[in-house]
């Protein structure tokens, strides 16, 4: 399609972002999103109706929506089951609410992956050096409420987005301190996934584990933001260690993803935590530690040293990816 108006939406457990995207030739422009609290609306239908009321019920040429979690089913039966949101997020619900016959529904990190080829250099923050191979796979991961993982695989001059649930693979320690933390977390949770430490709740879990190991009591119920702020202000050694451990473990997991995919096309980091640390809390993301751990893979150190890593700094990148997915589906 060379032109058109699309509705795009990124639905999370707490917030849902809706926007209109305009297509003109090869260019796609995404309007500033309208953000609704999911708790304020009984259903996706109600939220969509409120958004379309705000926009004057324009004629839509396509609809594309993403949500956290795997897409199950096919065609009109495709849906995403969300554990933190009571809405029915399904192709059928989207079609009924918008009147568009073939809405697109994808995993949130598949949407983010679709945006990567369209991102501009100023929308990225390089971590270390490396040169991308345009004919090789690309890996994405990002920590927020959970840990999202996806890939882009080149095929016949374009990329195919491959969603996954890599945030739920087993967590592997690489040093004695991480073994201590993993041992503690296993006592608390049993099996420990990478998402258990590489997420907003994961930063809290790291802090709690370190406090327990050191025999230090922590006052109140700290959030990930609280821990980040204390680390930034240098008022808590425990908070600083939790953030440092987060950065190192993320580097290891990113390196594992690069090895698994053969991601010579690069690794991209999204989610809310790392881009936020770079944009708002300078110096909190330990880029040197991340990069050391990313490359620390024994005989494959030089292999990983050549792979570029970029943090996605564009806040509406998933919406941009959805607009590309909608255009390709029309």
PDB file of C-alpha atoms in Angstrom:
ATOM      1  CA  UNK A   1       0.000   0.000   0.000  1.00  0.00           C
ATOM      2  CA  UNK A   2       1.395   3.414  -0.990  1.00  0.00           C
ATOM      3  CA  UNK A   3      -0.913   5.392   1.318  1.00  0.00           C
ATOM      4  CA  UNK A   4      -3.423   5.006   4.095  1.00  0.00           C
ATOM      5  CA  UNK A   5      -4.332   5.537   7.733  1.00  0.00           C
ATOM      6  CA  UNK A   6      -3.623   2.802  10.259  1.00  0.00           C
ATOM      7  CA  UNK A   7      -4.516   2.312  13.905  1.00  0.00           C
ATOM      8  CA  UNK A   8      -1.674   0.845  15.948  1.00  0.00           C
ATOM      9  CA  UNK A   9      -1.706  -0.153  19.603  1.00  0.00           C
ATOM     10  CA  UNK A  10       0.738  -1.578  22.134  1.00  0.00           C
ATOM     11  CA  UNK A  11      -1.186  -3.219  24.990  1.00  0.00           C
ATOM     12  CA  UNK A  12       0.515  -3.882  28.300  1.00  0.00           C
ATOM     13  CA  UNK A  13      -0.741  -5.079  31.644  1.00  0.00           C
ATOM     14  CA  UNK A  14      -0.939  -1.537  33.067  1.00  0.00           C
ATOM     15  CA  UNK A  15      -1.069   0.802  30.061  1.00  0.00           C
ATOM     16  CA  UNK A  16      -2.334   0.603  26.502  1.00  0.00           C
ATOM     17  CA  UNK A  17      -0.945   2.983  23.901  1.00  0.00           C
ATOM     18  CA  UNK A  18      -3.016   3.866  20.835  1.00  0.00           C
ATOM     19  CA  UNK A  19      -1.909   5.942  17.843  1.00  0.00           C
ATOM     20  CA  UNK A  20      -2.715   6.673  14.224  1.00  0.00           C
ATOM     21  CA  UNK A  21      -0.021   5.989  11.637  1.00  0.00           C
ATOM     22  CA  UNK A  22      -0.004   7.658   8.240  1.00  0.00           C
ATOM     23  CA  UNK A  23       1.553   6.048   5.198  1.00  0.00           C
ATOM     24  CA  UNK A  24       2.733   8.073   2.202  1.00  0.00           C
ATOM     25  CA  UNK A  25       4.778   6.140  -0.334  1.00  0.00           C
ATOM     26  CA  UNK A  26       7.668   4.490   1.464  1.00  0.00           C
ATOM     27  CA  UNK A  27       7.383   6.794   4.498  1.00  0.00           C
ATOM     28  CA  UNK A  28       5.463   6.018   7.683  1.00  0.00           C
ATOM     29  CA  UNK A  29       4.704   8.633  10.328  1.00  0.00           C
ATOM     30  CA  UNK A  30       3.281   7.680  13.721  1.00  0.00           C
ATOM     31  CA  UNK A  31       1.292  10.239  15.694  1.00  0.00           C
ATOM     32  CA  UNK A  32       2.056  10.795  19.377  1.00  0.00           C
ATOM     33  CA  UNK A  33       0.322   7.974  21.268  1.00  0.00           C
ATOM     34  CA  UNK A  34      -2.677   8.298  23.538  1.00  0.00           C
ATOM     35  CA  UNK A  35      -2.073   6.310  26.729  1.00  0.00           C
ATOM     36  CA  UNK A  36      -4.930   4.663  28.620  1.00  0.00           C
ATOM     37  CA  UNK A  37      -4.739   2.787  31.930  1.00  0.00           C
ATOM     38  CA  UNK A  38      -6.163  -0.658  31.262  1.00  0.00           C
ATOM     39  CA  UNK A  39      -7.839  -0.663  34.683  1.00  0.00           C
ATOM     40  CA  UNK A  40      -9.999   2.285  33.579  1.00  0.00           C
ATOM     41  CA  UNK A  41     -11.681   0.298  30.789  1.00  0.00           C
ATOM     42  CA  UNK A  42     -13.648  -2.923  31.090  1.00  0.00           C
ATOM     43  CA  UNK A  43     -12.569  -4.238  27.705  1.00  0.00           C
ATOM     44  CA  UNK A  44     -10.425  -3.624  24.654  1.00  0.00           C
ATOM     45  CA  UNK A  45     -13.614  -2.665  22.812  1.00  0.00           C
ATOM     46  CA  UNK A  46     -14.289   0.111  25.321  1.00  0.00           C
ATOM     47  CA  UNK A  47     -10.755   1.485  25.104  1.00  0.00           C
ATOM     48  CA  UNK A  48     -10.774   1.391  21.309  1.00  0.00           C
ATOM     49  CA  UNK A  49     -14.143   3.171  21.240  1.00  0.00           C
ATOM     50  CA  UNK A  50     -12.788   5.894  23.532  1.00  0.00           C
ATOM     51  CA  UNK A  51      -9.721   6.375  21.334  1.00  0.00           C
ATOM     52  CA  UNK A  52     -11.736   6.494  18.113  1.00  0.00           C
ATOM     53  CA  UNK A  53     -14.124   9.012  19.730  1.00  0.00           C
ATOM     54  CA  UNK A  54     -11.107  11.228  20.446  1.00  0.00           C
ATOM     55  CA  UNK A  55      -9.989  10.981  16.823  1.00  0.00           C
ATOM     56  CA  UNK A  56     -13.415  11.559  15.268  1.00  0.00           C
ATOM     57  CA  UNK A  57     -13.867   7.992  13.987  1.00  0.00           C
ATOM     58  CA  UNK A  58     -11.631   8.238  10.898  1.00  0.00           C
ATOM     59  CA  UNK A  59     -11.760   5.613   8.158  1.00  0.00           C
ATOM     60  CA  UNK A  60      -9.059   3.050   8.896  1.00  0.00           C
ATOM     61  CA  UNK A  61      -7.241   1.136   6.197  1.00  0.00           C
ATOM     62  CA  UNK A  62      -5.590  -1.297   8.618  1.00  0.00           C
ATOM     63  CA  UNK A  63      -5.186  -2.137  12.304  1.00  0.00           C
ATOM     64  CA  UNK A  64      -2.147  -3.670  13.998  1.00  0.00           C
ATOM     65  CA  UNK A  65      -1.876  -4.466  17.705  1.00  0.00           C
ATOM     66  CA  UNK A  66       0.769  -6.079  19.881  1.00  0.00           C
ATOM     67  CA  UNK A  67       0.583  -7.478  23.400  1.00  0.00           C
ATOM     68  CA  UNK A  68       2.982  -9.122  25.807  1.00  0.00           C
ATOM     69  CA  UNK A  69       2.867 -12.890  25.413  1.00  0.00           C
ATOM     70  CA  UNK A  70       2.743 -15.470  22.634  1.00  0.00           C
ATOM     71  CA  UNK A  71       0.064 -15.252  19.934  1.00  0.00           C
ATOM     72  CA  UNK A  72      -2.005 -18.420  20.036  1.00  0.00           C
ATOM     73  CA  UNK A  73      -4.394 -19.663  17.365  1.00  0.00           C
ATOM     74  CA  UNK A  74      -4.628 -18.597  13.740  1.00  0.00           C
ATOM     75  CA  UNK A  75      -6.729 -16.267  11.617  1.00  0.00           C
ATOM     76  CA  UNK A  76      -9.785 -14.831  13.359  1.00  0.00           C
ATOM     77  CA  UNK A  77      -9.090 -17.111  16.345  1.00  0.00           C
ATOM     78  CA  UNK A  78      -5.625 -15.637  17.018  1.00  0.00           C
ATOM     79  CA  UNK A  79      -5.335 -14.166  20.499  1.00  0.00           C
ATOM     80  CA  UNK A  80      -2.898 -13.244  23.269  1.00  0.00           C
ATOM     81  CA  UNK A  81      -3.664 -14.336  26.815  1.00  0.00           C
ATOM     82  CA  UNK A  82      -2.473 -11.618  29.174  1.00  0.00           C
ATOM     83  CA  UNK A  83      -1.967 -12.496  32.821  1.00  0.00           C
ATOM     84  CA  UNK A  84      -2.075  -8.899  34.128  1.00  0.00           C
ATOM     85  CA  UNK A  85      -4.951  -7.554  32.040  1.00  0.00           C
ATOM     86  CA  UNK A  86      -8.539  -8.874  31.871  1.00  0.00           C
ATOM     87  CA  UNK A  87      -9.092  -7.709  28.297  1.00  0.00           C
ATOM     88  CA  UNK A  88      -9.709 -10.142  25.459  1.00  0.00           C
ATOM     89  CA  UNK A  89      -6.902  -9.304  23.023  1.00  0.00           C
ATOM     90  CA  UNK A  90      -7.901 -11.144  19.871  1.00  0.00           C
ATOM     91  CA  UNK A  91      -8.211 -10.627  16.148  1.00  0.00           C
ATOM     92  CA  UNK A  92     -11.970 -11.144  16.434  1.00  0.00           C
ATOM     93  CA  UNK A  93     -12.310  -8.452  19.108  1.00  0.00           C
ATOM     94  CA  UNK A  94     -10.201  -6.029  17.067  1.00  0.00           C
ATOM     95  CA  UNK A  95     -12.258  -6.639  13.913  1.00  0.00           C
ATOM     96  CA  UNK A  96     -15.548  -6.145  15.774  1.00  0.00           C
ATOM     97  CA  UNK A  97     -14.364  -2.925  17.429  1.00  0.00           C
ATOM     98  CA  UNK A  98     -12.798  -1.263  14.376  1.00  0.00           C
ATOM     99  CA  UNK A  99     -14.650  -2.698  11.381  1.00  0.00           C
ATOM    100  CA  UNK A 100     -11.328  -3.677   9.756  1.00  0.00           C
ATOM    101  CA  UNK A 101     -11.680  -7.215   8.425  1.00  0.00           C
ATOM    102  CA  UNK A 102      -8.097  -8.429   8.837  1.00  0.00           C
ATOM    103  CA  UNK A 103      -6.400  -6.854  11.855  1.00  0.00           C
ATOM    104  CA  UNK A 104      -2.790  -7.818  12.585  1.00  0.00           C
ATOM    105  CA  UNK A 105      -1.996  -9.205  16.065  1.00  0.00           C
ATOM    106  CA  UNK A 106       1.608  -9.887  17.065  1.00  0.00           C
ATOM    107  CA  UNK A 107       3.790 -10.368  20.136  1.00  0.00           C
ATOM    108  CA  UNK A 108       5.169  -7.102  21.547  1.00  0.00           C
ATOM    109  CA  UNK A 109       8.783  -7.940  20.766  1.00  0.00           C
ATOM    110  CA  UNK A 110       7.898  -9.091  17.262  1.00  0.00           C
ATOM    111  CA  UNK A 111       6.463  -5.585  16.790  1.00  0.00           C
ATOM    112  CA  UNK A 112       9.663  -4.040  18.112  1.00  0.00           C
ATOM    113  CA  UNK A 113      11.692  -6.267  15.789  1.00  0.00           C
ATOM    114  CA  UNK A 114       9.717  -5.001  12.779  1.00  0.00           C
ATOM    115  CA  UNK A 115      10.841  -1.464  13.624  1.00  0.00           C
ATOM    116  CA  UNK A 116      14.577  -2.176  13.728  1.00  0.00           C
ATOM    117  CA  UNK A 117      15.320  -1.886   9.968  1.00  0.00           C
ATOM    118  CA  UNK A 118      13.514   1.483   9.903  1.00  0.00           C
ATOM    119  CA  UNK A 119      15.289   3.078  12.870  1.00  0.00           C
ATOM    120  CA  UNK A 120      17.566   6.055  12.240  1.00  0.00           C
ATOM    121  CA  UNK A 121      21.095   6.365  13.699  1.00  0.00           C
ATOM    122  CA  UNK A 122      19.996   9.124  16.102  1.00  0.00           C
ATOM    123  CA  UNK A 123      17.338   6.753  17.507  1.00  0.00           C
ATOM    124  CA  UNK A 124      20.005   4.281  18.624  1.00  0.00           C
ATOM    125  CA  UNK A 125      22.735   4.302  21.268  1.00  0.00           C
ATOM    126  CA  UNK A 126      25.758   2.164  20.444  1.00  0.00           C
ATOM    127  CA  UNK A 127      27.311   0.052  23.194  1.00  0.00           C
ATOM    128  CA  UNK A 128      30.845  -0.726  22.101  1.00  0.00           C
ATOM    129  CA  UNK A 129      31.869  -1.224  18.510  1.00  0.00           C
ATOM    130  CA  UNK A 130      31.232  -3.734  15.769  1.00  0.00           C
ATOM    131  CA  UNK A 131      30.024  -3.832  12.189  1.00  0.00           C
ATOM    132  CA  UNK A 132      26.687  -5.347  11.233  1.00  0.00           C
ATOM    133  CA  UNK A 133      26.436  -8.002   8.526  1.00  0.00           C
ATOM    134  CA  UNK A 134      23.350  -7.065   6.496  1.00  0.00           C
ATOM    135  CA  UNK A 135      22.813 -10.695   5.488  1.00  0.00           C
ATOM    136  CA  UNK A 136      22.847 -12.128   9.012  1.00  0.00           C
ATOM    137  CA  UNK A 137      20.176 -12.532  11.717  1.00  0.00           C
ATOM    138  CA  UNK A 138      19.476  -9.827  14.288  1.00  0.00           C
ATOM    139  CA  UNK A 139      18.640 -10.454  17.943  1.00  0.00           C
ATOM    140  CA  UNK A 140      16.507  -8.300  20.227  1.00  0.00           C
ATOM    141  CA  UNK A 141      15.969  -8.370  23.960  1.00  0.00           C
ATOM    142  CA  UNK A 142      14.672  -5.906  26.467  1.00  0.00           C
ATOM    143  CA  UNK A 143      13.900  -5.691  30.161  1.00  0.00           C
ATOM    144  CA  UNK A 144      10.783  -4.021  31.486  1.00  0.00           C
ATOM    145  CA  UNK A 145       7.926  -5.678  33.332  1.00  0.00           C
ATOM    146  CA  UNK A 146       9.413  -8.903  31.945  1.00  0.00           C
ATOM    147  CA  UNK A 147      12.227  -9.801  29.563  1.00  0.00           C
ATOM    148  CA  UNK A 148      11.238  -9.838  25.899  1.00  0.00           C
ATOM    149  CA  UNK A 149      13.225 -11.657  23.211  1.00  0.00           C
ATOM    150  CA  UNK A 150      12.788 -11.841  19.436  1.00  0.00           C
ATOM    151  CA  UNK A 151      14.799 -12.165  16.245  1.00  0.00           C
ATOM    152  CA  UNK A 152      14.902 -10.920  12.685  1.00  0.00           C
ATOM    153  CA  UNK A 153      15.915 -13.414  10.014  1.00  0.00           C
ATOM    154  CA  UNK A 154      16.886 -12.195   6.524  1.00  0.00           C
ATOM    155  CA  UNK A 155      14.993 -13.772   3.624  1.00  0.00           C
ATOM    156  CA  UNK A 156      14.925 -12.693  -0.031  1.00  0.00           C
ATOM    157  CA  UNK A 157      15.906  -9.085   0.627  1.00  0.00           C
ATOM    158  CA  UNK A 158      13.705  -8.501   3.653  1.00  0.00           C
ATOM    159  CA  UNK A 159      13.529  -9.527   7.303  1.00  0.00           C
ATOM    160  CA  UNK A 160      11.101 -11.948   8.914  1.00  0.00           C
ATOM    161  CA  UNK A 161      10.306 -11.228  12.567  1.00  0.00           C
ATOM    162  CA  UNK A 162      10.489 -14.327  14.767  1.00  0.00           C
ATOM    163  CA  UNK A 163       8.916 -13.957  18.230  1.00  0.00           C
ATOM    164  CA  UNK A 164      10.104 -16.081  21.119  1.00  0.00           C
ATOM    165  CA  UNK A 165       9.901 -16.560  24.860  1.00  0.00           C
ATOM    166  CA  UNK A 166      13.636 -16.406  25.559  1.00  0.00           C
ATOM    167  CA  UNK A 167      13.045 -14.527  28.789  1.00  0.00           C
ATOM    168  CA  UNK A 168      12.083 -17.835  30.352  1.00  0.00           C
ATOM    169  CA  UNK A 169      15.281 -19.775  29.651  1.00  0.00           C
ATOM    170  CA  UNK A 170      17.359 -20.920  32.626  1.00  0.00           C
ATOM    171  CA  UNK A 171      19.548 -18.353  34.367  1.00  0.00           C
ATOM    172  CA  UNK A 172      23.264 -19.230  34.258  1.00  0.00           C
ATOM    173  CA  UNK A 173      25.779 -17.700  36.715  1.00  0.00           C
ATOM    174  CA  UNK A 174      29.324 -16.915  35.612  1.00  0.00           C
ATOM    175  CA  UNK A 175      31.060 -16.036  38.891  1.00  0.00           C
ATOM    176  CA  UNK A 176      30.965 -16.873  42.599  1.00  0.00           C
ATOM    177  CA  UNK A 177      28.770 -13.908  43.567  1.00  0.00           C
ATOM    178  CA  UNK A 178      26.175 -14.820  40.951  1.00  0.00           C
ATOM    179  CA  UNK A 179      26.231 -18.420  42.208  1.00  0.00           C
ATOM    180  CA  UNK A 180      25.405 -17.095  45.691  1.00  0.00           C
ATOM    181  CA  UNK A 181      22.515 -15.060  44.314  1.00  0.00           C
ATOM    182  CA  UNK A 182      21.205 -17.922  42.173  1.00  0.00           C
ATOM    183  CA  UNK A 183      21.378 -20.311  45.135  1.00  0.00           C
ATOM    184  CA  UNK A 184      19.320 -17.901  47.235  1.00  0.00           C
ATOM    185  CA  UNK A 185      16.757 -17.362  44.459  1.00  0.00           C
ATOM    186  CA  UNK A 186      16.407 -21.114  43.938  1.00  0.00           C
ATOM    187  CA  UNK A 187      15.557 -21.511  47.623  1.00  0.00           C
ATOM    188  CA  UNK A 188      12.845 -18.890  47.218  1.00  0.00           C
ATOM    189  CA  UNK A 189      11.462 -19.715  43.769  1.00  0.00           C
ATOM    190  CA  UNK A 190      12.699 -23.143  42.756  1.00  0.00           C
ATOM    191  CA  UNK A 191      13.557 -22.801  39.083  1.00  0.00           C
ATOM    192  CA  UNK A 192      15.034 -19.399  38.164  1.00  0.00           C
ATOM    193  CA  UNK A 193      14.655 -17.915  34.681  1.00  0.00           C
ATOM    194  CA  UNK A 194      16.597 -14.985  33.257  1.00  0.00           C
ATOM    195  CA  UNK A 195      13.451 -12.862  33.554  1.00  0.00           C
ATOM    196  CA  UNK A 196      13.526 -13.483  37.301  1.00  0.00           C
ATOM    197  CA  UNK A 197      16.500 -11.078  37.535  1.00  0.00           C
ATOM    198  CA  UNK A 198      16.439  -9.152  34.231  1.00  0.00           C
ATOM    199  CA  UNK A 199      13.235  -7.136  34.613  1.00  0.00           C
ATOM    200  CA  UNK A 200      11.820  -4.452  36.879  1.00  0.00           C
ATOM    201  CA  UNK A 201      10.717  -7.043  39.463  1.00  0.00           C
ATOM    202  CA  UNK A 202      14.026  -8.809  38.782  1.00  0.00           C
ATOM    203  CA  UNK A 203      16.035  -5.819  39.948  1.00  0.00           C
ATOM    204  CA  UNK A 204      14.052  -5.958  43.192  1.00  0.00           C
ATOM    205  CA  UNK A 205      14.763  -9.705  43.435  1.00  0.00           C
ATOM    206  CA  UNK A 206      18.492  -9.089  42.958  1.00  0.00           C
ATOM    207  CA  UNK A 207      18.491  -6.422  45.652  1.00  0.00           C
ATOM    208  CA  UNK A 208      16.563  -8.657  48.049  1.00  0.00           C
ATOM    209  CA  UNK A 209      18.893 -11.593  47.403  1.00  0.00           C
ATOM    210  CA  UNK A 210      21.992  -9.504  48.034  1.00  0.00           C
ATOM    211  CA  UNK A 211      20.478  -8.110  51.235  1.00  0.00           C
ATOM    212  CA  UNK A 212      19.677 -11.631  52.452  1.00  0.00           C
ATOM    213  CA  UNK A 213      23.182 -12.873  51.646  1.00  0.00           C
ATOM    214  CA  UNK A 214      24.730  -9.945  53.519  1.00  0.00           C
ATOM    215  CA  UNK A 215      22.290 -10.213  56.418  1.00  0.00           C
ATOM    216  CA  UNK A 216      21.070  -6.658  55.863  1.00  0.00           C
ATOM    217  CA  UNK A 217      17.468  -5.683  56.580  1.00  0.00           C
ATOM    218  CA  UNK A 218      15.739  -3.518  53.968  1.00  0.00           C
ATOM    219  CA  UNK A 219      13.161  -1.029  55.131  1.00  0.00           C
ATOM    220  CA  UNK A 220       9.811  -0.931  53.334  1.00  0.00           C
ATOM    221  CA  UNK A 221       8.935  -2.367  49.937  1.00  0.00           C
ATOM    222  CA  UNK A 222      11.407  -0.969  47.424  1.00  0.00           C
ATOM    223  CA  UNK A 223      10.571  -0.778  43.734  1.00  0.00           C
ATOM    224  CA  UNK A 224      12.965  -1.095  40.832  1.00  0.00           C
ATOM    225  CA  UNK A 225      12.801   2.693  40.450  1.00  0.00           C
ATOM    226  CA  UNK A 226      13.728   3.134  44.118  1.00  0.00           C
ATOM    227  CA  UNK A 227      16.763   0.891  43.693  1.00  0.00           C
ATOM    228  CA  UNK A 228      17.844   2.699  40.528  1.00  0.00           C
ATOM    229  CA  UNK A 229      17.556   6.074  42.238  1.00  0.00           C
ATOM    230  CA  UNK A 230      19.622   4.927  45.235  1.00  0.00           C
ATOM    231  CA  UNK A 231      22.284   3.518  42.942  1.00  0.00           C
ATOM    232  CA  UNK A 232      22.334   6.734  40.928  1.00  0.00           C
ATOM    233  CA  UNK A 233      22.630   8.852  44.074  1.00  0.00           C
ATOM    234  CA  UNK A 234      25.306   6.518  45.490  1.00  0.00           C
ATOM    235  CA  UNK A 235      23.415   6.261  48.784  1.00  0.00           C
ATOM    236  CA  UNK A 236      23.224   2.454  48.894  1.00  0.00           C
ATOM    237  CA  UNK A 237      25.996  -0.051  48.219  1.00  0.00           C
ATOM    238  CA  UNK A 238      23.387  -2.820  47.884  1.00  0.00           C
ATOM    239  CA  UNK A 239      21.461  -0.873  45.245  1.00  0.00           C
ATOM    240  CA  UNK A 240      24.686  -0.138  43.356  1.00  0.00           C
ATOM    241  CA  UNK A 241      25.643  -3.820  43.389  1.00  0.00           C
ATOM    242  CA  UNK A 242      22.167  -4.881  42.241  1.00  0.00           C
ATOM    243  CA  UNK A 243      22.322  -2.505  39.273  1.00  0.00           C
ATOM    244  CA  UNK A 244      25.862  -3.607  38.427  1.00  0.00           C
ATOM    245  CA  UNK A 245      24.868  -7.278  38.596  1.00  0.00           C
ATOM    246  CA  UNK A 246      21.880  -6.520  36.360  1.00  0.00           C
ATOM    247  CA  UNK A 247      24.155  -4.917  33.740  1.00  0.00           C
ATOM    248  CA  UNK A 248      26.617  -7.811  33.802  1.00  0.00           C
ATOM    249  CA  UNK A 249      23.996 -10.551  33.643  1.00  0.00           C
ATOM    250  CA  UNK A 250      22.220  -8.739  30.793  1.00  0.00           C
ATOM    251  CA  UNK A 251      25.511  -8.711  28.893  1.00  0.00           C
ATOM    252  CA  UNK A 252      25.901 -12.469  29.367  1.00  0.00           C
ATOM    253  CA  UNK A 253      22.342 -13.175  28.241  1.00  0.00           C
ATOM    254  CA  UNK A 254      22.720 -10.891  25.224  1.00  0.00           C
ATOM    255  CA  UNK A 255      25.942 -12.673  24.270  1.00  0.00           C
ATOM    256  CA  UNK A 256      24.200 -16.037  24.590  1.00  0.00           C
ATOM    257  CA  UNK A 257      21.435 -14.799  22.293  1.00  0.00           C
ATOM    258  CA  UNK A 258      23.999 -13.602  19.738  1.00  0.00           C
ATOM    259  CA  UNK A 259      25.708 -17.003  19.768  1.00  0.00           C
ATOM    260  CA  UNK A 260      22.418 -18.901  19.512  1.00  0.00           C
ATOM    261  CA  UNK A 261      21.180 -16.896  16.526  1.00  0.00           C
ATOM    262  CA  UNK A 262      24.514 -16.229  14.875  1.00  0.00           C
ATOM    263  CA  UNK A 263      23.368 -12.614  15.172  1.00  0.00           C
ATOM    264  CA  UNK A 264      26.112 -10.939  13.156  1.00  0.00           C
ATOM    265  CA  UNK A 265      23.459  -8.455  12.073  1.00  0.00           C
ATOM    266  CA  UNK A 266      23.608  -7.028  15.598  1.00  0.00           C
ATOM    267  CA  UNK A 267      21.926  -7.167  18.966  1.00  0.00           C
ATOM    268  CA  UNK A 268      19.335  -4.513  19.836  1.00  0.00           C
ATOM    269  CA  UNK A 269      18.166  -3.706  23.367  1.00  0.00           C
ATOM    270  CA  UNK A 270      14.669  -2.369  23.961  1.00  0.00           C
ATOM    271  CA  UNK A 271      12.345  -2.447  26.934  1.00  0.00           C
ATOM    272  CA  UNK A 272      11.924   0.329  29.443  1.00  0.00           C
ATOM    273  CA  UNK A 273      14.847  -0.120  31.814  1.00  0.00           C
ATOM    274  CA  UNK A 274      18.090   0.241  29.847  1.00  0.00           C
ATOM    275  CA  UNK A 275      16.900   3.030  27.503  1.00  0.00           C
ATOM    276  CA  UNK A 276      15.568   4.841  30.580  1.00  0.00           C
ATOM    277  CA  UNK A 277      18.865   4.490  32.417  1.00  0.00           C
ATOM    278  CA  UNK A 278      20.728   5.902  29.430  1.00  0.00           C
ATOM    279  CA  UNK A 279      18.304   8.760  28.789  1.00  0.00           C
ATOM    280  CA  UNK A 280      17.513   9.828  32.353  1.00  0.00           C
ATOM    281  CA  UNK A 281      20.169   8.432  34.682  1.00  0.00           C
ATOM    282  CA  UNK A 282      23.511   8.938  33.015  1.00  0.00           C
ATOM    283  CA  UNK A 283      26.168   6.459  33.993  1.00  0.00           C
ATOM    284  CA  UNK A 284      23.777   4.004  35.659  1.00  0.00           C
ATOM    285  CA  UNK A 285      23.970   1.522  32.782  1.00  0.00           C
ATOM    286  CA  UNK A 286      27.514   0.140  32.980  1.00  0.00           C
ATOM    287  CA  UNK A 287      28.259  -0.157  29.279  1.00  0.00           C
ATOM    288  CA  UNK A 288      31.829  -1.367  29.771  1.00  0.00           C
ATOM    289  CA  UNK A 289      30.711  -4.184  32.092  1.00  0.00           C
ATOM    290  CA  UNK A 290      27.862  -5.138  29.772  1.00  0.00           C
ATOM    291  CA  UNK A 291      30.226  -5.296  26.813  1.00  0.00           C
ATOM    292  CA  UNK A 292      32.858  -7.328  28.686  1.00  0.00           C
ATOM    293  CA  UNK A 293      30.277  -9.881  29.703  1.00  0.00           C
ATOM    294  CA  UNK A 294      28.738  -9.871  26.214  1.00  0.00           C
ATOM    295  CA  UNK A 295      32.090 -10.841  24.713  1.00  0.00           C
ATOM    296  CA  UNK A 296      33.298 -13.164  27.510  1.00  0.00           C
ATOM    297  CA  UNK A 297      32.568 -16.423  25.698  1.00  0.00           C
ATOM    298  CA  UNK A 298      35.952 -18.132  25.681  1.00  0.00           C
ATOM    299  CA  UNK A 299      37.050 -19.182  22.225  1.00  0.00           C
ATOM    300  CA  UNK A 300      34.233 -17.100  20.676  1.00  0.00           C
ATOM    301  CA  UNK A 301      35.316 -13.804  22.234  1.00  0.00           C
ATOM    302  CA  UNK A 302      36.562 -12.413  18.923  1.00  0.00           C
ATOM    303  CA  UNK A 303      33.354 -13.580  17.214  1.00  0.00           C
ATOM    304  CA  UNK A 304      31.263 -11.524  19.639  1.00  0.00           C
ATOM    305  CA  UNK A 305      33.636  -8.568  19.656  1.00  0.00           C
ATOM    306  CA  UNK A 306      32.714  -7.984  16.003  1.00  0.00           C
ATOM    307  CA  UNK A 307      28.951  -7.853  16.701  1.00  0.00           C
ATOM    308  CA  UNK A 308      27.449  -4.394  17.268  1.00  0.00           C
ATOM    309  CA  UNK A 309      25.025  -3.749  20.132  1.00  0.00           C
ATOM    310  CA  UNK A 310      22.571  -0.852  20.024  1.00  0.00           C
ATOM    311  CA  UNK A 311      20.032   0.370  22.559  1.00  0.00           C
ATOM    312  CA  UNK A 312      16.744   1.500  20.996  1.00  0.00           C
ATOM    313  CA  UNK A 313      16.091   5.025  22.222  1.00  0.00           C
ATOM    314  CA  UNK A 314      12.933   5.730  20.183  1.00  0.00           C
ATOM    315  CA  UNK A 315      10.045   5.468  22.629  1.00  0.00           C
ATOM    316  CA  UNK A 316       7.366   4.526  20.095  1.00  0.00           C
ATOM    317  CA  UNK A 317       9.478   1.988  18.203  1.00  0.00           C
ATOM    318  CA  UNK A 318       6.947  -0.830  18.739  1.00  0.00           C
ATOM    319  CA  UNK A 319       4.195   1.354  17.238  1.00  0.00           C
ATOM    320  CA  UNK A 320       6.425   2.052  14.245  1.00  0.00           C
ATOM    321  CA  UNK A 321       6.981  -1.678  13.851  1.00  0.00           C
ATOM    322  CA  UNK A 322       3.229  -2.268  13.992  1.00  0.00           C
ATOM    323  CA  UNK A 323       2.679   0.314  11.262  1.00  0.00           C
ATOM    324  CA  UNK A 324       5.143  -1.557   9.040  1.00  0.00           C
ATOM    325  CA  UNK A 325       3.398  -4.845   9.824  1.00  0.00           C
ATOM    326  CA  UNK A 326       0.015  -3.298   8.963  1.00  0.00           C
ATOM    327  CA  UNK A 327       1.306  -1.913   5.675  1.00  0.00           C
ATOM    328  CA  UNK A 328       2.813  -5.249   4.686  1.00  0.00           C
ATOM    329  CA  UNK A 329      -0.473  -7.030   5.458  1.00  0.00           C
ATOM    330  CA  UNK A 330      -2.622  -4.764   3.245  1.00  0.00           C
TER     331      UNK A 330
END
